[in-house]
Amino acid sequence: MKNLFFLVLITAFLGSAEAKRLEVLFLGDEGHHRPVERVPQIMKGLGPRGVNFTYTADSNCLHDGTLENFDALMIYANIGKITKEQEKGILDYVYGGGAFLPIHCASYCFLNSMQYVKLVGAQFKSHGTGTFSTNIEKPEHPIMKSFKGFETWDETYVHHKGTKDRNVLQTREGEPWTWTREPGKGRVFYTAYGHDQRTWSNPGFHDLVYRGLIWAIGEKNSKTFLSTKLPELVRRDGDLVPNYERRPEPIKVHQPLSSEQSLQHTQVANGIDISLFASEELGLYSVIEIDWDERGRAWVIETRDYPNELKPTELGKDRIRILEDTDGDGKADKATLFADKLSIPTGMCFARGGLIVQMAPEFIFLKDTNGDDKADIRETLFSGWSTGDTHAGPSNLKYGFDNWIWGVMGYAGFNGKVGGKDHRFGQGVYRFKPDGSELEFLGRTSNNTWGLGFSENNDVFISTANNQSSVYMPIAKTHYDRFDGLDQPSRLPGIDSNKKFFPITPNVRQVDVFGGFTAAAGHHLYTARSFPKDWWNRSALVNAPTGNLVYRAQIRPEGSHFVAENGWNLVASVDEWFSPIYTEVGPDGAIWMSDWYSFLIQHNPTPNQGRGGFDAKRGRGNAFESPLRDYTRTRIYRFTAKDGKPSEIFDLSKKKPKDLLRAIQSDNMLWRMHAQRLIVESGDGSTFTQPLKGIIKSSEPDEIGIAGGAIHALWALHGLGAVDAESIQAGLNHKSAGARRAAASVTPRKENFTKHLLKAINDPDHQVRKDVLLALSEMPPSEEVGNILFSKRKDNFILNDRWLPTAFQMACSRHGAGYLKAALAESSPANATASPKAVQIPKENFILNSGFEAIDGTMPKNWKARTYSGRADQRIVSPGRGRKGNAIMIESAQGADSSIHFDLKVKKRTTYQLSAWIKTEGLKTIRGGRGAQLNIHALPDQPKTRALKGDNDWSKVSLKFKTDDRGTISINCLYGGWGHATGKAYWDDIELIQIDAGQGPDISEDTESIVAANLVNHASSVQLSSTLNEIITKPTELGNKIKKMIKAPKVVVKESPEDELTLSKTHQILKLKAIEGLKFDKIKLEAKSGKPIAIIVSNPDLLQHNFVLGSPGSLEKIGSAADAIITNPKAIEMNYVPHSIDILAASKLLDPGTVVVIKINPLKPGKYPYICTFPGHWRIMQGHLEVK
């Protein structure tokens, strides 16, 4: 169902009796009450009491059969209208015996339905605000009996249109506040409590809602529910638990639970069942990875050496075993030892008839030669992986579509020789040939990395540990490295639009990025067909062991780019030992998960008195030593979809062609990849070539457009060296975009195949077009191709996309002679003056509902509210400017940084003027806030108007700005801004007009420069001579540019630290280090006024840091801005440096082992604070520069 996000559902007792947990469907919206933020609060309050919540913002759930799966419906939303079908659905549900809990603003929902108003019992009319408690009118009612009440800040609702049959339980100053109704066979519980987090986080509110829910489900259901008790979490004393969060008291360890007990505290997504496959009862310990062989058997890596006991070869305690369920009961009952005496193996992949294993400092190859399932061969493929930090090394080995082995690694790095070439890299994604003869680094990530996954169309996704749970590799570094002048990203782009995770216990322990991902691991997509369709090739599974959960990121394409949206949790647990670290689709189409099951999962930093509460010792693997690291328990679970059909299980061990050709068409990518690998490893082109061509032609796309058989058949042919014109034509003409992409990627890089790619150059799919252009960028140079590409230089399909312009420039550079020949033919004669063309510039206002007259619920239509930090109230008020119409208002008593925003598409590289009228009443700024203003998100410098504070009558503010290549912006009516404000601010009559024609989406000039540079630097003398002849024959402006390039000497620029001796002649030299424990090595630096300063900042620590220098007295202001930036999707691109007028200098994000020089102009005497603004660091990692 559209936009239905499942938070938590269905938990089963695996004991003698099944527990009854209550299932509540929570219907919210995207309005200013932010119900999506309230769900985790109520879940933490009621989840431990046996109540599960499923969240949706789609009101179609009221009539599409969804309600049948729930014990109760809760509404917390201001949805303006309800359809007749939806109205009938909710009435039938409640009158038929369902429980309904409208909360707070639900009394101002579905304004077109009087039947709904009667169902609720009244309608909201008006409100003020205040801190209050309510009077209990019916103390003997089951809901109110023994209820103590509570005090909270909230809106003081007044209602009208009340029904006479309400049973009023609470009042506030005589106004009915909480009541019940009993329409038909159902029950309704309403309370006016619940405007924001102050009430939703209140234990008294949790208790009130719980009591209302128990009553609403009816006596029979409540009796069944209340008879069930969850296993108690028994706390113990005496353990040293790191208190990084600075709680008043450190969390105490609770006793470990059995797998059965643990599952009773565990909640999984709607329509999904969970079952145990294996545990410590089979002798398992600390399973770090699961993989499945060509027979469908589960292979597991078990480690006791991780993280601190790395041992020499043949002395390790770790092993690889094969687990089998021989009696078909769904549980493993047989374990076969394949290899032992390993030490910290972190990944494995089947290849060459054996197993490739990551085990820093080496990658080894293990093989069973006699069929007894025990490794007889053990050889080193290559070495060079650092062992300095065992959680920052290589992981997640995967057999790729391209028949190479892929993996990721953290900041520990690689420094070694492979295939006769020296390689040095770290923190990113790489691939190597299965025989270890060649290695390539493909892209750098932003921080420590432990997740890799392929889509069924061969898109590459990655997860990093800290605050970037989804990353996409659009174009490999190896493509960029072949060309000059391209803007190669320093890091692969993050695509995670949601930065939070959603634990269901308040007892979450983290080092930094509190409330977000601090130990994300894995990024496998759901690539089978046993689950519901909205999982297929879209749901990425990201383990978050510090949150005791597995997060579900929903991958959505945007042209040749992707966005990862919040899909809530696959699973989450109240059991604080529950630690998912590896989750992937198995051979049966189920999702399999390894639960590390250890109370302590955090690797570093090492606790000390100031950070963690006690002094701990760091071990050899750079993890702090603690007896809380448990090695005696581990669990493997399987998640299956209700009514889901399992994938067919194959036995491909005999490598029969008929079986392999069937398996390569399986609906489960695991089997397709095994079949592809075995076909390629057979080297038997005579047997497989024709059948594989037949599969390409006969494979039909499934319901989501995937033709897996055709895709893998093309890559199998590529691995056999059997790709020909027939297979390429069949692939490029396929109905499935994925098959067309595969055909472009496997096209032989030979001249006679270029014509096939040219036929696909206008493909309607962005990803196909990208792969075609990348393929052309590797074909032999051709004037014909260059001329054709020149004709596409203003193709909006290319120019309006995120990555197509780059792929286009690569292809143009490869075929530069032909491109420039066509460009020279159209270039203006030298010294010619072009006459300007008259361009009609539209003058309309691009802001919809600019005067806020159209209303949707309690907010203006097309506008949305958001709060970055603090607490604010956003609403429509009247009259607006000129004592007519509406305006919007933001108000805060305690202080907030908030906005009401409007998102729109704009022309690229075009100048606009933005204006509005603003009024303020008693507006004060605190913590670095600026006041009330307009600003624009999604542009690099976030342009902003002047800010108003104090008391101001309606005043006009405006600014001019120029858009970049992104094409979308967000107009913010901003309150506070890079800090907090209190008081009231109003906005009205927002106007955005275009004031120049703009350059439009045209990259011709940039492309010509890049192509010319590559031609000059890389073209053959024959190609260069041909271009020079064109220049001499017809002198043009472009020709003159190229001649200058040819005459200019080539300069090789080396990146090296600036010479300190030379620098000291002009600057005062200061040195600063980031050291372990979230500290700078100096809390005070000294310098003299009147002379430039150079601060050499180095990062020998194993975490990322930055350096931010502020103006005197700005520490709290900048720190508050740093806190607010955490949830910004662009935070990493901004190096976690917030926008603040108080920041005088800032570094980029420093990876471990890097150095930067910060040059500062002469400063006046004073104390200048410096901090690290990486999430969670600034409150500890700070010092000051004293200038005298």
Coordinates of N, CA and C in Angstrom, one line a residue, residues 277-419:
F277 N 16.8 -20.4 13.6 CA 17.4 -21.4 12.8 C 18.6 -22.1 13.6
A278 N 19.4 -21.3 14.3 CA 20.5 -21.9 15.1 C 20.9 -21.0 16.2
S279 N 21.5 -21.6 17.2 CA 22.0 -20.7 18.4 C 23.1 -21.4 19.0
E280 N 23.5 -20.9 20.2 CA 24.6 -21.5 21.0 C 24.3 -22.9 21.4
E281 N 23.0 -23.3 21.3 CA 22.7 -24.7 21.6 C 23.4 -25.7 20.6
L282 N 23.7 -25.2 19.4 CA 24.5 -26.0 18.5 C 26.0 -25.7 18.6
G283 N 26.4 -25.1 19.6 CA 27.8 -24.8 19.8 C 28.3 -23.5 19.1
L284 N 27.3 -22.7 18.6 CA 27.7 -21.5 17.8 C 28.2 -20.5 18.8
Y285 N 29.2 -19.7 18.3 CA 29.6 -18.5 19.0 C 29.9 -17.3 18.0
S286 N 29.4 -16.2 18.3 CA 29.7 -14.9 17.6 C 29.8 -15.1 16.1
V287 N 28.7 -15.3 15.4 CA 28.6 -15.4 14.0 C 28.7 -14.0 13.3
I288 N 29.8 -13.8 12.6 CA 30.1 -12.5 12.0 C 29.5 -12.5 10.5
E289 N 29.3 -13.6 9.9 CA 28.7 -13.6 8.5 C 28.1 -14.9 8.2
I290 N 27.1 -14.9 7.4 CA 26.4 -16.1 6.8 C 26.5 -16.0 5.3
D291 N 26.7 -17.2 4.7 CA 26.6 -17.3 3.2 C 26.1 -18.7 2.9
W292 N 25.7 -18.8 1.7 CA 25.1 -20.1 1.3 C 25.7 -20.6 0.0
D293 N 26.0 -21.9 0.0 CA 26.7 -22.5 -1.1 C 25.7 -22.9 -2.2
E294 N 26.3 -23.6 -3.3 CA 25.4 -23.9 -4.4 C 24.4 -25.0 -4.1
R295 N 24.5 -25.6 -2.9 CA 23.5 -26.5 -2.4 C 22.4 -25.9 -1.5
G296 N 22.6 -24.6 -1.2 CA 21.7 -23.9 -0.3 C 22.0 -24.1 1.2
R297 N 23.2 -24.6 1.5 CA 23.6 -24.8 2.9 C 24.2 -23.5 3.4
A298 N 23.9 -23.3 4.7 CA 24.4 -22.0 5.4 C 25.8 -22.3 5.9
W299 N 26.7 -21.4 5.5 CA 28.1 -21.4 6.0 C 28.2 -20.2 6.9
V300 N 28.9 -20.4 8.0 CA 29.0 -19.3 9.0 C 30.4 -19.1 9.4
I301 N 30.8 -17.8 9.6 CA 32.1 -17.5 10.2 C 31.8 -17.2 11.7
E302 N 32.6 -18.0 12.6 CA 32.4 -17.8 14.0 C 33.8 -17.3 14.5
T303 N 33.7 -16.3 15.4 CA 35.0 -15.7 15.9 C 35.0 -15.5 17.4
R304 N 36.1 -15.9 18.0 CA 36.3 -15.6 19.4 C 37.5 -14.6 19.5
D305 N 38.3 -14.5 18.4 CA 39.5 -13.6 18.5 C 39.0 -12.1 18.3
Y306 N 37.9 -11.9 17.6 CA 37.5 -10.5 17.4 C 37.0 -9.9 18.7
P307 N 37.4 -8.7 19.1 CA 38.2 -7.8 18.2 C 39.7 -7.7 18.6
N308 N 40.1 -8.2 19.7 CA 41.4 -7.9 20.3 C 42.4 -9.0 20.3
E309 N 42.1 -10.2 19.8 CA 43.0 -11.3 19.9 C 43.5 -11.8 18.6
L310 N 43.9 -10.9 17.7 CA 44.5 -11.3 16.4 C 45.7 -12.2 16.6
K311 N 45.7 -13.3 16.0 CA 46.8 -14.3 16.2 C 47.5 -14.6 14.9
P312 N 48.7 -15.1 15.0 CA 49.4 -15.6 13.8 C 48.7 -16.7 13.1
T313 N 49.1 -17.0 11.9 CA 48.5 -18.1 11.1 C 48.6 -19.4 11.9
E314 N 47.4 -20.1 11.8 CA 47.3 -21.5 12.4 C 47.2 -21.5 13.9
L315 N 47.0 -20.3 14.6 CA 46.9 -20.2 16.0 C 45.6 -19.6 16.5
G316 N 44.7 -19.3 15.5 CA 43.5 -18.6 15.8 C 42.4 -19.5 16.4
K317 N 41.4 -18.9 17.0 CA 40.3 -19.6 17.6 C 39.1 -19.6 16.8
D318 N 39.2 -19.0 15.6 CA 38.0 -18.8 14.8 C 37.8 -19.9 13.8
R319 N 36.6 -20.0 13.2 CA 36.4 -21.1 12.3 C 35.2 -20.8 11.3
I320 N 35.1 -21.7 10.3 CA 34.0 -21.6 9.4 C 33.3 -23.0 9.4
R321 N 32.0 -23.0 9.7 CA 31.3 -24.3 9.7 C 30.1 -24.2 8.8
I322 N 29.6 -25.4 8.4 CA 28.5 -25.5 7.5 C 27.3 -26.0 8.4
L323 N 26.2 -25.3 8.3 CA 25.0 -25.7 9.1 C 23.9 -26.2 8.2
E324 N 23.3 -27.3 8.6 CA 22.3 -28.0 7.8 C 21.1 -28.3 8.7
D325 N 19.9 -28.2 8.1 CA 18.7 -28.7 8.7 C 18.3 -30.1 8.0
T326 N 18.6 -31.2 8.7 CA 18.5 -32.5 8.0 C 17.1 -33.1 8.2
D327 N 16.3 -32.6 9.2 CA 15.0 -33.2 9.4 C 13.9 -32.3 8.9
G328 N 14.2 -31.2 8.4 CA 13.1 -30.3 7.8 C 12.3 -29.6 8.8
D329 N 12.8 -29.4 10.1 CA 11.9 -28.7 11.1 C 12.2 -27.2 11.1
G330 N 13.1 -26.8 10.2 CA 13.4 -25.3 10.2 C 14.6 -24.9 11.1
K331 N 15.2 -25.9 11.8 CA 16.3 -25.6 12.7 C 17.5 -26.4 12.3
A332 N 18.7 -25.8 12.4 CA 19.9 -26.5 12.1 C 20.1 -27.6 13.1
D333 N 20.5 -28.8 12.7 CA 20.8 -29.9 13.6 C 22.1 -30.6 13.3
K334 N 22.8 -30.0 12.2 CA 24.1 -30.6 11.9 C 25.1 -29.5 11.6
A335 N 26.3 -29.6 12.2 CA 27.3 -28.6 11.9 C 28.6 -29.3 11.5
T336 N 29.1 -28.9 10.4 CA 30.4 -29.5 9.9 C 31.5 -28.5 9.8
L337 N 32.6 -28.8 10.4 CA 33.8 -27.9 10.5 C 34.5 -27.9 9.1
F338 N 34.5 -26.8 8.4 CA 35.2 -26.6 7.1 C 36.6 -26.2 7.3
A339 N 36.8 -25.2 8.2 CA 38.2 -24.7 8.5 C 38.2 -24.1 9.9
D340 N 39.4 -24.3 10.5 CA 39.6 -23.7 11.9 C 40.9 -23.1 11.9
K341 N 41.3 -22.7 13.1 CA 42.6 -22.1 13.4 C 42.8 -20.8 12.6
L342 N 41.6 -20.1 12.4 CA 41.6 -18.8 11.7 C 41.6 -17.7 12.8
S343 N 41.9 -16.5 12.4 CA 41.9 -15.4 13.3 C 41.3 -14.2 12.7
I344 N 40.2 -13.8 13.2 CA 39.4 -12.7 12.8 C 39.1 -12.7 11.3
P345 N 38.5 -13.7 10.7 CA 38.0 -13.7 9.4 C 36.8 -12.8 9.3
T346 N 36.7 -11.9 8.4 CA 35.6 -10.9 8.4 C 34.6 -11.0 7.2
G347 N 34.9 -11.9 6.3 CA 34.0 -12.1 5.1 C 34.5 -13.2 4.3
M348 N 33.6 -13.8 3.5 CA 33.9 -14.9 2.6 C 33.0 -14.9 1.4
C349 N 33.5 -15.5 0.4 CA 32.8 -15.6 -0.9 C 33.2 -16.8 -1.7
F350 N 32.2 -17.5 -2.2 CA 32.4 -18.7 -3.0 C 33.0 -18.4 -4.4
A351 N 34.1 -19.1 -4.7 CA 34.7 -18.8 -6.0 C 35.7 -19.9 -6.3
R352 N 35.9 -20.3 -7.6 CA 36.9 -21.2 -8.0 C 36.8 -22.6 -7.3
G353 N 35.6 -23.0 -7.0 CA 35.4 -24.3 -6.4 C 35.7 -24.3 -4.9
G354 N 36.0 -23.1 -4.3 CA 36.3 -23.1 -2.9 C 35.8 -21.8 -2.3
L355 N 36.5 -21.3 -1.4 CA 36.0 -20.1 -0.6 C 37.2 -19.1 -0.4
I356 N 36.9 -17.9 -0.8 CA 37.9 -16.8 -0.6 C 37.5 -16.2 0.8
V357 N 38.4 -16.0 1.6 CA 38.2 -15.5 3.0 C 39.0 -14.3 3.3
Q358 N 38.4 -13.2 3.8 CA 39.1 -12.0 4.2 C 39.6 -12.3 5.6
M359 N 40.9 -12.1 5.8 CA 41.4 -12.3 7.1 C 42.7 -11.5 7.2
A360 N 42.5 -10.2 7.5 CA 43.6 -9.3 7.5 C 44.8 -9.8 8.4
P361 N 46.0 -9.7 7.9 CA 46.5 -8.9 6.8 C 46.4 -9.6 5.4
E362 N 45.8 -10.8 5.4 CA 45.8 -11.6 4.1 C 44.3 -11.8 3.6
F363 N 44.2 -12.1 2.3 CA 43.0 -12.8 1.8 C 43.5 -14.2 1.4
I364 N 42.8 -15.2 1.9 CA 43.2 -16.6 1.7 C 42.2 -17.3 0.8
F365 N 42.6 -18.4 0.2 CA 41.7 -19.3 -0.6 C 41.7 -20.6 0.1
L366 N 40.5 -21.2 0.4 CA 40.3 -22.5 1.0 C 39.5 -23.3 0.1
K367 N 39.9 -24.6 0.0 CA 39.2 -25.5 -0.9 C 39.2 -26.9 -0.4
D368 N 38.1 -27.6 -0.5 CA 37.9 -29.0 -0.2 C 38.2 -29.8 -1.5
T369 N 39.1 -30.7 -1.5 CA 39.5 -31.4 -2.8 C 38.9 -32.8 -2.8
N370 N 38.5 -33.3 -1.7 CA 38.1 -34.8 -1.7 C 36.6 -35.0 -1.3
G371 N 35.8 -33.9 -1.2 CA 34.4 -34.0 -0.9 C 34.0 -34.3 0.5
D372 N 34.9 -34.1 1.5 CA 34.5 -34.3 2.9 C 34.1 -33.1 3.6
D373 N 33.9 -32.0 2.8 CA 33.5 -30.7 3.4 C 34.5 -30.1 4.4
K374 N 35.8 -30.5 4.2 CA 36.9 -29.9 5.0 C 37.9 -29.3 4.1
A375 N 38.4 -28.1 4.4 CA 39.4 -27.5 3.6 C 40.7 -28.2 3.6
D376 N 41.2 -28.6 2.4 CA 42.5 -29.3 2.2 C 43.5 -28.3 1.7
I377 N 43.1 -27.3 1.0 CA 44.0 -26.3 0.4 C 43.8 -25.0 1.1
R378 N 44.9 -24.4 1.5 CA 44.9 -23.1 2.1 C 46.1 -22.3 1.5
E379 N 45.8 -21.3 0.7 CA 46.8 -20.5 0.1 C 46.5 -19.0 0.2
T380 N 47.5 -18.2 0.2 CA 47.3 -16.7 0.3 C 47.2 -16.2 -1.1
L381 N 46.1 -15.4 -1.3 CA 45.9 -14.7 -2.6 C 46.7 -13.5 -2.7
F382 N 46.6 -12.6 -1.7 CA 47.5 -11.4 -1.6 C 47.4 -10.9 -0.2
S383 N 48.3 -10.0 0.2 CA 48.2 -9.4 1.6 C 48.5 -7.9 1.5
G384 N 48.3 -7.2 2.6 CA 48.5 -5.8 2.6 C 47.4 -5.1 3.4
W385 N 46.5 -5.8 4.0 CA 45.4 -5.2 4.8 C 45.9 -4.9 6.2
S386 N 45.7 -3.7 6.6 CA 46.1 -3.2 7.9 C 45.3 -4.0 9.0
T387 N 46.0 -4.3 10.1 CA 45.4 -4.9 11.3 C 45.4 -3.9 12.5
G388 N 45.6 -2.7 12.2 CA 45.7 -1.7 13.3 C 44.3 -1.5 14.0
D389 N 43.2 -1.7 13.3 CA 41.9 -1.6 13.9 C 41.0 -2.7 13.3
T390 N 40.6 -3.7 14.1 CA 40.0 -4.8 13.5 C 38.5 -4.6 13.1
H391 N 38.0 -3.4 13.5 CA 36.6 -3.2 13.0 C 36.6 -2.1 11.9
A392 N 37.8 -1.8 11.4 CA 38.0 -0.9 10.3 C 38.7 -1.5 9.1
G393 N 38.7 -2.9 9.0 CA 39.3 -3.6 8.0 C 38.4 -4.0 6.9
P394 N 38.7 -5.0 6.1 CA 37.9 -5.4 4.9 C 36.7 -6.3 5.4
S395 N 35.6 -6.2 4.7 CA 34.4 -7.0 5.0 C 33.5 -7.1 3.8
N396 N 32.5 -7.9 3.9 CA 31.4 -8.0 2.9 C 31.9 -8.4 1.5
L397 N 32.6 -9.5 1.4 CA 33.0 -10.0 0.1 C 31.7 -10.5 -0.7
K398 N 31.6 -10.1 -1.9 CA 30.5 -10.5 -2.8 C 31.0 -10.8 -4.2
Y399 N 30.4 -11.9 -4.8 CA 30.7 -12.2 -6.2 C 29.9 -11.2 -7.0
G400 N 30.5 -10.4 -7.9 CA 29.8 -9.4 -8.6 C 29.3 -9.8 -9.9
F401 N 28.4 -9.0 -10.5 CA 27.9 -9.3 -11.8 C 29.0 -9.4 -12.9
D402 N 30.1 -8.7 -12.7 CA 31.2 -8.6 -13.6 C 32.1 -9.8 -13.5
N403 N 31.8 -10.7 -12.6 CA 32.6 -11.9 -12.3 C 33.9 -11.6 -11.6
W404 N 34.0 -10.4 -11.0 CA 35.1 -10.1 -10.1 C 34.5 -10.2 -8.6
I405 N 35.4 -10.2 -7.6 CA 35.0 -10.2 -6.2 C 35.0 -8.8 -5.7
W406 N 33.9 -8.4 -5.1 CA 33.8 -7.1 -4.6 C 33.8 -7.1 -3.0
G407 N 34.3 -6.0 -2.5 CA 34.3 -5.8 -1.0 C 34.3 -4.4 -0.6
V408 N 34.2 -4.1 0.7 CA 34.4 -2.8 1.2 C 35.4 -2.9 2.4
M409 N 35.9 -1.7 2.8 CA 36.8 -1.7 3.9 C 36.7 -0.3 4.6
G410 N 37.2 -0.3 5.9 CA 37.2 0.9 6.7 C 38.5 1.6 6.6
Y411 N 38.7 2.5 7.6 CA 39.8 3.4 7.5 C 41.2 2.7 7.8
A412 N 41.2 1.5 8.2 CA 42.5 0.8 8.5 C 43.3 0.8 7.2
G413 N 42.7 0.5 6.1 CA 43.5 0.7 4.8 C 44.2 -0.5 4.3
F414 N 44.6 -0.4 3.0 CA 45.3 -1.4 2.3 C 46.6 -0.8 1.7
N415 N 47.7 -1.5 1.9 CA 49.0 -1.1 1.3 C 49.8 -2.3 0.9
G416 N 49.7 -2.7 -0.3 CA 50.3 -3.9 -0.8 C 50.5 -3.9 -2.3
K417 N 51.0 -5.1 -2.8 CA 51.2 -5.3 -4.2 C 50.3 -6.4 -4.7
V418 N 49.6 -6.2 -5.8 CA 48.7 -7.2 -6.4 C 48.9 -7.1 -7.9
G419 N 49.2 -8.3 -8.5 CA 49.4 -8.3 -9.9 C 50.6 -7.5 -10.4

